[in-house]
mmCIF file of C-alpha atoms in Angstrom:
data_model
loop_
_atom_site.group_PDB
_atom_site.id
_atom_site.type_symbol
_atom_site.label_atom_id
_atom_site.label_comp_id
_atom_site.label_asym_id
_atom_site.label_seq_id
_atom_site.Cartn_x
_atom_site.Cartn_y
_atom_site.Cartn_z
ATOM 1 C CA UNK A 1 91.328 -93.036 141.833
ATOM 2 C CA UNK A 2 93.113 -93.053 138.483
ATOM 3 C CA UNK A 3 92.537 -89.313 138.076
ATOM 4 C CA UNK A 4 93.579 -88.631 141.670
ATOM 5 C CA UNK A 5 96.765 -90.648 141.259
ATOM 6 C CA UNK A 6 97.513 -88.832 138.001
ATOM 7 C CA UNK A 7 97.011 -85.481 139.725
ATOM 8 C CA UNK A 8 99.547 -86.311 142.448
ATOM 9 C CA UNK A 9 102.035 -87.547 139.870
ATOM 10 C CA UNK A 10 101.764 -84.295 137.917
ATOM 11 C CA UNK A 11 102.026 -82.308 141.150
ATOM 12 C CA UNK A 12 105.211 -84.124 142.110
ATOM 13 C CA UNK A 13 106.802 -83.471 138.728
ATOM 14 C CA UNK A 14 105.711 -79.842 138.824
ATOM 15 C CA UNK A 15 107.301 -79.240 142.216
ATOM 16 C CA UNK A 16 110.540 -80.917 141.135
ATOM 17 C CA UNK A 17 110.705 -78.582 138.162
ATOM 18 C CA UNK A 18 109.957 -75.455 140.159
ATOM 19 C CA UNK A 19 112.428 -76.169 142.946
ATOM 20 C CA UNK A 20 115.215 -76.476 140.408
ATOM 21 C CA UNK A 21 114.808 -72.725 139.930
ATOM 22 C CA UNK A 22 114.208 -71.550 143.498
ATOM 23 C CA UNK A 23 115.003 -67.892 142.777
ATOM 24 C CA UNK A 24 112.332 -67.747 140.074
ATOM 25 C CA UNK A 25 109.872 -69.437 142.439
ATOM 26 C CA UNK A 26 110.615 -66.865 145.146
ATOM 27 C CA UNK A 27 110.371 -63.904 142.747
ATOM 28 C CA UNK A 28 106.991 -65.139 141.519
ATOM 29 C CA UNK A 29 105.728 -65.170 145.105
ATOM 30 C CA UNK A 30 107.126 -61.676 145.776
ATOM 31 C CA UNK A 31 105.478 -60.369 142.591
ATOM 32 C CA UNK A 32 102.080 -61.743 143.639
ATOM 33 C CA UNK A 33 102.533 -60.347 147.137
ATOM 34 C CA UNK A 34 103.289 -56.877 145.784
ATOM 35 C CA UNK A 35 100.191 -56.937 143.559
ATOM 36 C CA UNK A 36 98.020 -57.888 146.536
ATOM 37 C CA UNK A 37 99.664 -55.194 148.670
ATOM 38 C CA UNK A 38 98.804 -52.535 146.091
ATOM 39 C CA UNK A 39 95.115 -53.505 146.202
ATOM 40 C CA UNK A 40 95.145 -53.476 149.999
ATOM 41 C CA UNK A 41 96.843 -50.072 150.107
ATOM 42 C CA UNK A 42 94.162 -48.741 147.743
ATOM 43 C CA UNK A 43 91.444 -49.786 150.200
ATOM 44 C CA UNK A 44 93.297 -48.188 153.116
ATOM 45 C CA UNK A 45 93.791 -44.953 151.166
ATOM 46 C CA UNK A 46 90.082 -44.740 150.370
ATOM 47 C CA UNK A 47 89.248 -44.960 154.074
ATOM 48 C CA UNK A 48 91.552 -42.069 154.830
ATOM 49 C CA UNK A 49 88.743 -39.912 153.416
ATOM 50 C CA UNK A 50 85.692 -41.712 154.809
ATOM 51 C CA UNK A 51 84.747 -44.029 157.656
ATOM 52 C CA UNK A 52 81.920 -45.915 155.925
ATOM 53 C CA UNK A 53 81.047 -46.932 152.364
ATOM 54 C CA UNK A 54 77.371 -47.894 152.067
ATOM 55 C CA UNK A 55 77.401 -49.158 155.644
ATOM 56 C CA UNK A 56 80.694 -51.077 155.398
ATOM 57 C CA UNK A 57 83.674 -49.984 157.463
ATOM 58 C CA UNK A 58 87.342 -50.355 156.618
ATOM 59 C CA UNK A 59 88.008 -53.637 158.396
ATOM 60 C CA UNK A 60 84.940 -55.284 156.883
ATOM 61 C CA UNK A 61 86.053 -54.424 153.348
ATOM 62 C CA UNK A 62 89.600 -55.537 154.166
ATOM 63 C CA UNK A 63 88.142 -58.843 155.422
ATOM 64 C CA UNK A 64 86.187 -59.283 152.175
ATOM 65 C CA UNK A 65 89.363 -58.682 150.200
ATOM 66 C CA UNK A 66 91.230 -61.250 152.297
ATOM 67 C CA UNK A 67 88.481 -63.828 151.744
ATOM 68 C CA UNK A 68 88.497 -63.103 148.012
ATOM 69 C CA UNK A 69 92.207 -63.948 147.808
ATOM 70 C CA UNK A 70 91.624 -67.547 148.980
ATOM 71 C CA UNK A 71 89.299 -68.837 146.204
ATOM 72 C CA UNK A 72 91.152 -66.664 143.698
ATOM 73 C CA UNK A 73 94.458 -68.301 144.685
ATOM 74 C CA UNK A 74 92.881 -71.748 144.287
ATOM 75 C CA UNK A 75 91.568 -70.771 140.872
ATOM 76 C CA UNK A 76 94.904 -69.426 139.621
ATOM 77 C CA UNK A 77 96.720 -72.489 140.961
ATOM 78 C CA UNK A 78 94.523 -75.129 139.336
ATOM 79 C CA UNK A 79 92.683 -73.430 136.462
ATOM 80 C CA UNK A 80 95.340 -71.218 134.915
ATOM 81 C CA UNK A 81 93.926 -71.301 131.388
ATOM 82 C CA UNK A 82 94.435 -67.651 130.415
ATOM 83 C CA UNK A 83 96.252 -68.552 127.185
ATOM 84 C CA UNK A 84 94.224 -71.640 126.224
ATOM 85 C CA UNK A 85 93.060 -70.207 122.906
ATOM 86 C CA UNK A 86 96.507 -69.050 121.850
ATOM 87 C CA UNK A 87 98.451 -72.140 122.928
ATOM 88 C CA UNK A 88 96.037 -75.007 122.373
ATOM 89 C CA UNK A 89 93.817 -73.807 119.520
ATOM 90 C CA UNK A 90 95.857 -71.346 117.449
ATOM 91 C CA UNK A 91 99.127 -73.264 117.861
ATOM 92 C CA UNK A 92 97.434 -76.642 117.525
ATOM 93 C CA UNK A 93 98.459 -78.275 120.816
ATOM 94 C CA UNK A 94 94.914 -79.428 121.487
ATOM 95 C CA UNK A 95 95.377 -82.172 118.913
ATOM 96 C CA UNK A 96 97.985 -83.676 121.254
ATOM 97 C CA UNK A 97 95.572 -83.404 124.192
ATOM 98 C CA UNK A 98 92.943 -85.439 122.337
ATOM 99 C CA UNK A 99 95.322 -88.387 122.021
ATOM 100 C CA UNK A 100 95.476 -88.814 125.820
ATOM 101 C CA UNK A 101 93.192 -91.370 127.549
ATOM 102 C CA UNK A 102 91.768 -88.851 130.049
ATOM 103 C CA UNK A 103 89.246 -86.040 129.823
ATOM 104 C CA UNK A 104 90.674 -83.175 127.755
ATOM 105 C CA UNK A 105 89.834 -80.472 130.327
ATOM 106 C CA UNK A 106 91.563 -82.403 133.106
ATOM 107 C CA UNK A 107 94.661 -82.787 130.934
ATOM 108 C CA UNK A 108 94.769 -79.041 130.215
ATOM 109 C CA UNK A 109 94.328 -78.254 133.918
ATOM 110 C CA UNK A 110 97.220 -80.560 134.835
ATOM 111 C CA UNK A 111 99.501 -78.930 132.283
ATOM 112 C CA UNK A 112 98.636 -75.386 133.364
ATOM 113 C CA UNK A 113 98.946 -75.687 137.150
ATOM 114 C CA UNK A 114 100.729 -72.897 139.022
ATOM 115 C CA UNK A 115 100.933 -74.250 142.553
ATOM 116 C CA UNK A 116 103.097 -71.387 143.803
ATOM 117 C CA UNK A 117 99.974 -69.200 143.567
ATOM 118 C CA UNK A 118 98.590 -71.114 146.563
ATOM 119 C CA UNK A 119 100.778 -68.840 148.677
ATOM 120 C CA UNK A 120 98.243 -66.108 147.861
ATOM 121 C CA UNK A 121 95.745 -67.992 150.023
ATOM 122 C CA UNK A 122 98.103 -67.617 152.971
ATOM 123 C CA UNK A 123 98.132 -63.873 152.389
ATOM 124 C CA UNK A 124 94.334 -63.951 152.364
ATOM 125 C CA UNK A 125 94.264 -65.800 155.703
ATOM 126 C CA UNK A 126 96.618 -63.257 157.268
ATOM 127 C CA UNK A 127 94.480 -60.349 156.053
ATOM 128 C CA UNK A 128 91.303 -61.996 157.373
ATOM 129 C CA UNK A 129 92.885 -62.670 160.764
ATOM 130 C CA UNK A 130 94.031 -59.054 160.983
ATOM 131 C CA UNK A 131 90.646 -57.604 159.987
ATOM 132 C CA UNK A 132 88.702 -60.166 162.035
ATOM 133 C CA UNK A 133 90.668 -59.374 165.194
ATOM 134 C CA UNK A 134 89.947 -55.661 164.708
ATOM 135 C CA UNK A 135 86.261 -56.453 164.298
ATOM 136 C CA UNK A 136 86.173 -58.835 167.255
ATOM 137 C CA UNK A 137 84.777 -61.694 165.172
ATOM 138 C CA UNK A 138 84.254 -65.071 166.810
ATOM 139 C CA UNK A 139 83.982 -68.488 165.149
ATOM 140 C CA UNK A 140 81.747 -71.474 165.824
ATOM 141 C CA UNK A 141 82.920 -75.074 165.430
ATOM 142 C CA UNK A 142 81.284 -75.398 162.002
ATOM 143 C CA UNK A 143 82.589 -72.119 160.542
ATOM 144 C CA UNK A 144 85.824 -73.715 159.208
ATOM 145 C CA UNK A 145 83.706 -76.281 157.330
ATOM 146 C CA UNK A 146 81.550 -73.530 155.836
ATOM 147 C CA UNK A 147 84.670 -71.577 154.959
ATOM 148 C CA UNK A 148 86.073 -74.498 152.962
ATOM 149 C CA UNK A 149 82.772 -75.050 151.150
ATOM 150 C CA UNK A 150 82.389 -71.366 150.316
ATOM 151 C CA UNK A 151 86.011 -70.985 149.214
ATOM 152 C CA UNK A 152 85.653 -74.001 146.920
ATOM 153 C CA UNK A 153 82.364 -72.590 145.630
ATOM 154 C CA UNK A 154 84.062 -69.291 144.819
ATOM 155 C CA UNK A 155 86.881 -71.126 143.046
ATOM 156 C CA UNK A 156 84.374 -73.079 140.939
ATOM 157 C CA UNK A 157 82.597 -69.852 139.954
ATOM 158 C CA UNK A 158 85.845 -68.392 138.673
ATOM 159 C CA UNK A 159 86.888 -71.669 137.027
ATOM 160 C CA UNK A 160 83.517 -72.148 135.358
ATOM 161 C CA UNK A 161 83.415 -68.675 133.857
ATOM 162 C CA UNK A 162 86.924 -68.927 132.443
ATOM 163 C CA UNK A 163 86.354 -72.455 131.125
ATOM 164 C CA UNK A 164 83.344 -71.106 129.238
ATOM 165 C CA UNK A 165 85.517 -68.333 127.805
ATOM 166 C CA UNK A 166 88.218 -70.828 126.838
ATOM 167 C CA UNK A 167 85.574 -72.981 125.131
ATOM 168 C CA UNK A 168 84.836 -70.140 122.696
ATOM 169 C CA UNK A 169 88.080 -71.127 120.983
ATOM 170 C CA UNK A 170 86.485 -74.352 119.739
ATOM 171 C CA UNK A 171 84.167 -72.308 117.542
ATOM 172 C CA UNK A 172 86.583 -69.457 116.741
ATOM 173 C CA UNK A 173 90.257 -70.227 116.248
ATOM 174 C CA UNK A 174 91.263 -66.541 116.220
ATOM 175 C CA UNK A 175 93.016 -64.851 119.128
ATOM 176 C CA UNK A 176 90.643 -63.023 121.477
ATOM 177 C CA UNK A 177 91.190 -60.429 124.217
ATOM 178 C CA UNK A 178 88.147 -61.288 126.303
ATOM 179 C CA UNK A 179 90.123 -63.033 129.069
ATOM 180 C CA UNK A 180 91.775 -59.825 130.404
ATOM 181 C CA UNK A 181 88.423 -58.044 130.234
ATOM 182 C CA UNK A 182 86.741 -60.771 132.290
ATOM 183 C CA UNK A 183 89.635 -60.739 134.745
ATOM 184 C CA UNK A 184 89.000 -57.035 135.386
ATOM 185 C CA UNK A 185 85.269 -57.635 135.823
ATOM 186 C CA UNK A 186 86.070 -60.390 138.322
ATOM 187 C CA UNK A 187 87.789 -57.850 140.550
ATOM 188 C CA UNK A 188 84.383 -56.335 141.309
ATOM 189 C CA UNK A 189 83.715 -59.363 143.514
ATOM 190 C CA UNK A 190 86.241 -58.198 146.095
ATOM 191 C CA UNK A 191 84.116 -55.202 147.135
ATOM 192 C CA UNK A 192 80.643 -54.941 148.763
ATOM 193 C CA UNK A 193 77.963 -55.607 146.175
ATOM 194 C CA UNK A 194 75.636 -52.821 147.351
ATOM 195 C CA UNK A 195 78.069 -50.051 146.348
ATOM 196 C CA UNK A 196 77.270 -50.747 142.684
ATOM 197 C CA UNK A 197 74.368 -49.791 140.441
ATOM 198 C CA UNK A 198 71.441 -52.293 140.619
ATOM 199 C CA UNK A 199 72.163 -53.501 137.070
ATOM 200 C CA UNK A 200 75.781 -54.265 137.976
ATOM 201 C CA UNK A 201 74.623 -56.012 141.147
ATOM 202 C CA UNK A 202 72.302 -58.216 139.072
ATOM 203 C CA UNK A 203 75.078 -59.076 136.606
ATOM 204 C CA UNK A 204 77.561 -59.901 139.379
ATOM 205 C CA UNK A 205 74.968 -62.080 141.118
ATOM 206 C CA UNK A 206 73.241 -63.980 138.319
ATOM 207 C CA UNK A 207 75.057 -63.463 134.986
ATOM 208 C CA UNK A 208 78.750 -63.271 135.860
ATOM 209 C CA UNK A 209 78.432 -64.305 139.525
ATOM 210 C CA UNK A 210 81.780 -62.981 140.771
ATOM 211 C CA UNK A 211 80.036 -61.676 143.897
ATOM 212 C CA UNK A 212 80.027 -65.294 145.129
ATOM 213 C CA UNK A 213 83.837 -65.272 145.167
ATOM 214 C CA UNK A 214 84.269 -62.535 147.740
ATOM 215 C CA UNK A 215 81.531 -60.412 149.196
ATOM 216 C CA UNK A 216 78.656 -62.919 149.531
ATOM 217 C CA UNK A 217 80.526 -65.701 151.367
ATOM 218 C CA UNK A 218 82.535 -63.199 153.413
ATOM 219 C CA UNK A 219 79.264 -61.571 154.530
ATOM 220 C CA UNK A 220 78.432 -64.698 156.528
ATOM 221 C CA UNK A 221 81.611 -64.495 158.597
ATOM 222 C CA UNK A 222 81.016 -60.767 159.072
ATOM 223 C CA UNK A 223 77.587 -61.708 160.503
ATOM 224 C CA UNK A 224 75.749 -59.694 157.872
ATOM 225 C CA UNK A 225 72.489 -61.604 158.205
ATOM 226 C CA UNK A 226 70.832 -59.781 155.312
ATOM 227 C CA UNK A 227 73.250 -61.566 152.931
ATOM 228 C CA UNK A 228 73.050 -65.040 154.511
ATOM 229 C CA UNK A 229 70.891 -66.504 151.735
ATOM 230 C CA UNK A 230 73.499 -65.574 149.138
ATOM 231 C CA UNK A 231 76.309 -66.773 151.410
ATOM 232 C CA UNK A 232 74.887 -70.274 151.753
ATOM 233 C CA UNK A 233 74.082 -70.378 148.033
ATOM 234 C CA UNK A 234 77.779 -69.907 147.170
ATOM 235 C CA UNK A 235 78.715 -73.633 146.890
ATOM 236 C CA UNK A 236 75.556 -74.307 144.864
ATOM 237 C CA UNK A 237 76.290 -71.444 142.483
ATOM 238 C CA UNK A 238 79.845 -72.713 142.092
ATOM 239 C CA UNK A 239 78.638 -76.197 141.148
ATOM 240 C CA UNK A 240 76.043 -74.829 138.723
ATOM 241 C CA UNK A 241 78.516 -72.607 136.886
ATOM 242 C CA UNK A 242 81.178 -75.309 136.770
ATOM 243 C CA UNK A 243 78.829 -78.031 135.513
ATOM 244 C CA UNK A 244 77.505 -75.708 132.799
ATOM 245 C CA UNK A 245 81.089 -74.861 131.840
ATOM 246 C CA UNK A 246 82.094 -78.539 131.522
ATOM 247 C CA UNK A 247 79.018 -79.231 129.388
ATOM 248 C CA UNK A 248 79.890 -76.325 127.071
ATOM 249 C CA UNK A 249 83.496 -77.567 126.939
ATOM 250 C CA UNK A 250 82.352 -81.081 125.947
ATOM 251 C CA UNK A 251 80.147 -79.668 123.199
ATOM 252 C CA UNK A 252 83.020 -77.493 121.994
ATOM 253 C CA UNK A 253 85.404 -80.445 121.821
ATOM 254 C CA UNK A 254 82.958 -82.173 119.463
ATOM 255 C CA UNK A 255 82.968 -79.043 117.277
ATOM 256 C CA UNK A 256 86.761 -78.770 117.262
ATOM 257 C CA UNK A 257 88.049 -79.038 113.683
ATOM 258 C CA UNK A 258 91.737 -79.689 114.370
ATOM 259 C CA UNK A 259 94.835 -77.654 113.713
ATOM 260 C CA UNK A 260 95.142 -78.848 110.128
ATOM 261 C CA UNK A 261 91.897 -77.248 108.898
#
């Protein structure tokens, strides 16, 4: 309860700060919306030249993209640690974090929240509703529950991978450019997994499991029964990756030498 109360206190202060600069808040939303529109337009342009890609039609791929936006928006909102190495390790701010009476990762997450990115999830919902109506998809009473579990699982996959990358800074205090590279690899999860080479499919499933952010969970709602096993494994994969990431983080904190060394 202490951590939950602390989260709501930070959230309240964050919103107060953001709403003091409403124009900046609005422009940030418009910028995210334009980036998502570009990706959607790319998909639509591809299907101007073909009707199917490895058995997937336009609306199915659009639906996958819409689903992908939901866990990705959750990740960006609550695990925005792109610049962890530069800000907390190189500039020495992690020493301040270690003086706080809460877990260091939780403190970093609270300081790096970007709650306006949650609006990206709304965009994802709209895209899914549009594509789903074109496909004539129907929902059962338990589908919303599965959707929440799978979206959270996808968020934890993303969060876990980037926490592991951030933890590298505990062993190497030099600036690295691996975060942008991993961000680009993560975009592969927004497209059907079977369009890639088998080696890439293996990597995106078991090594860098970004396929569990978009295509695998979305396949359940598209009634692609051949992918159901992976769909239902999404929350489990999310927990596994996140738990491993927290363990690596805890080990890294013990190896941290401090800004003065």
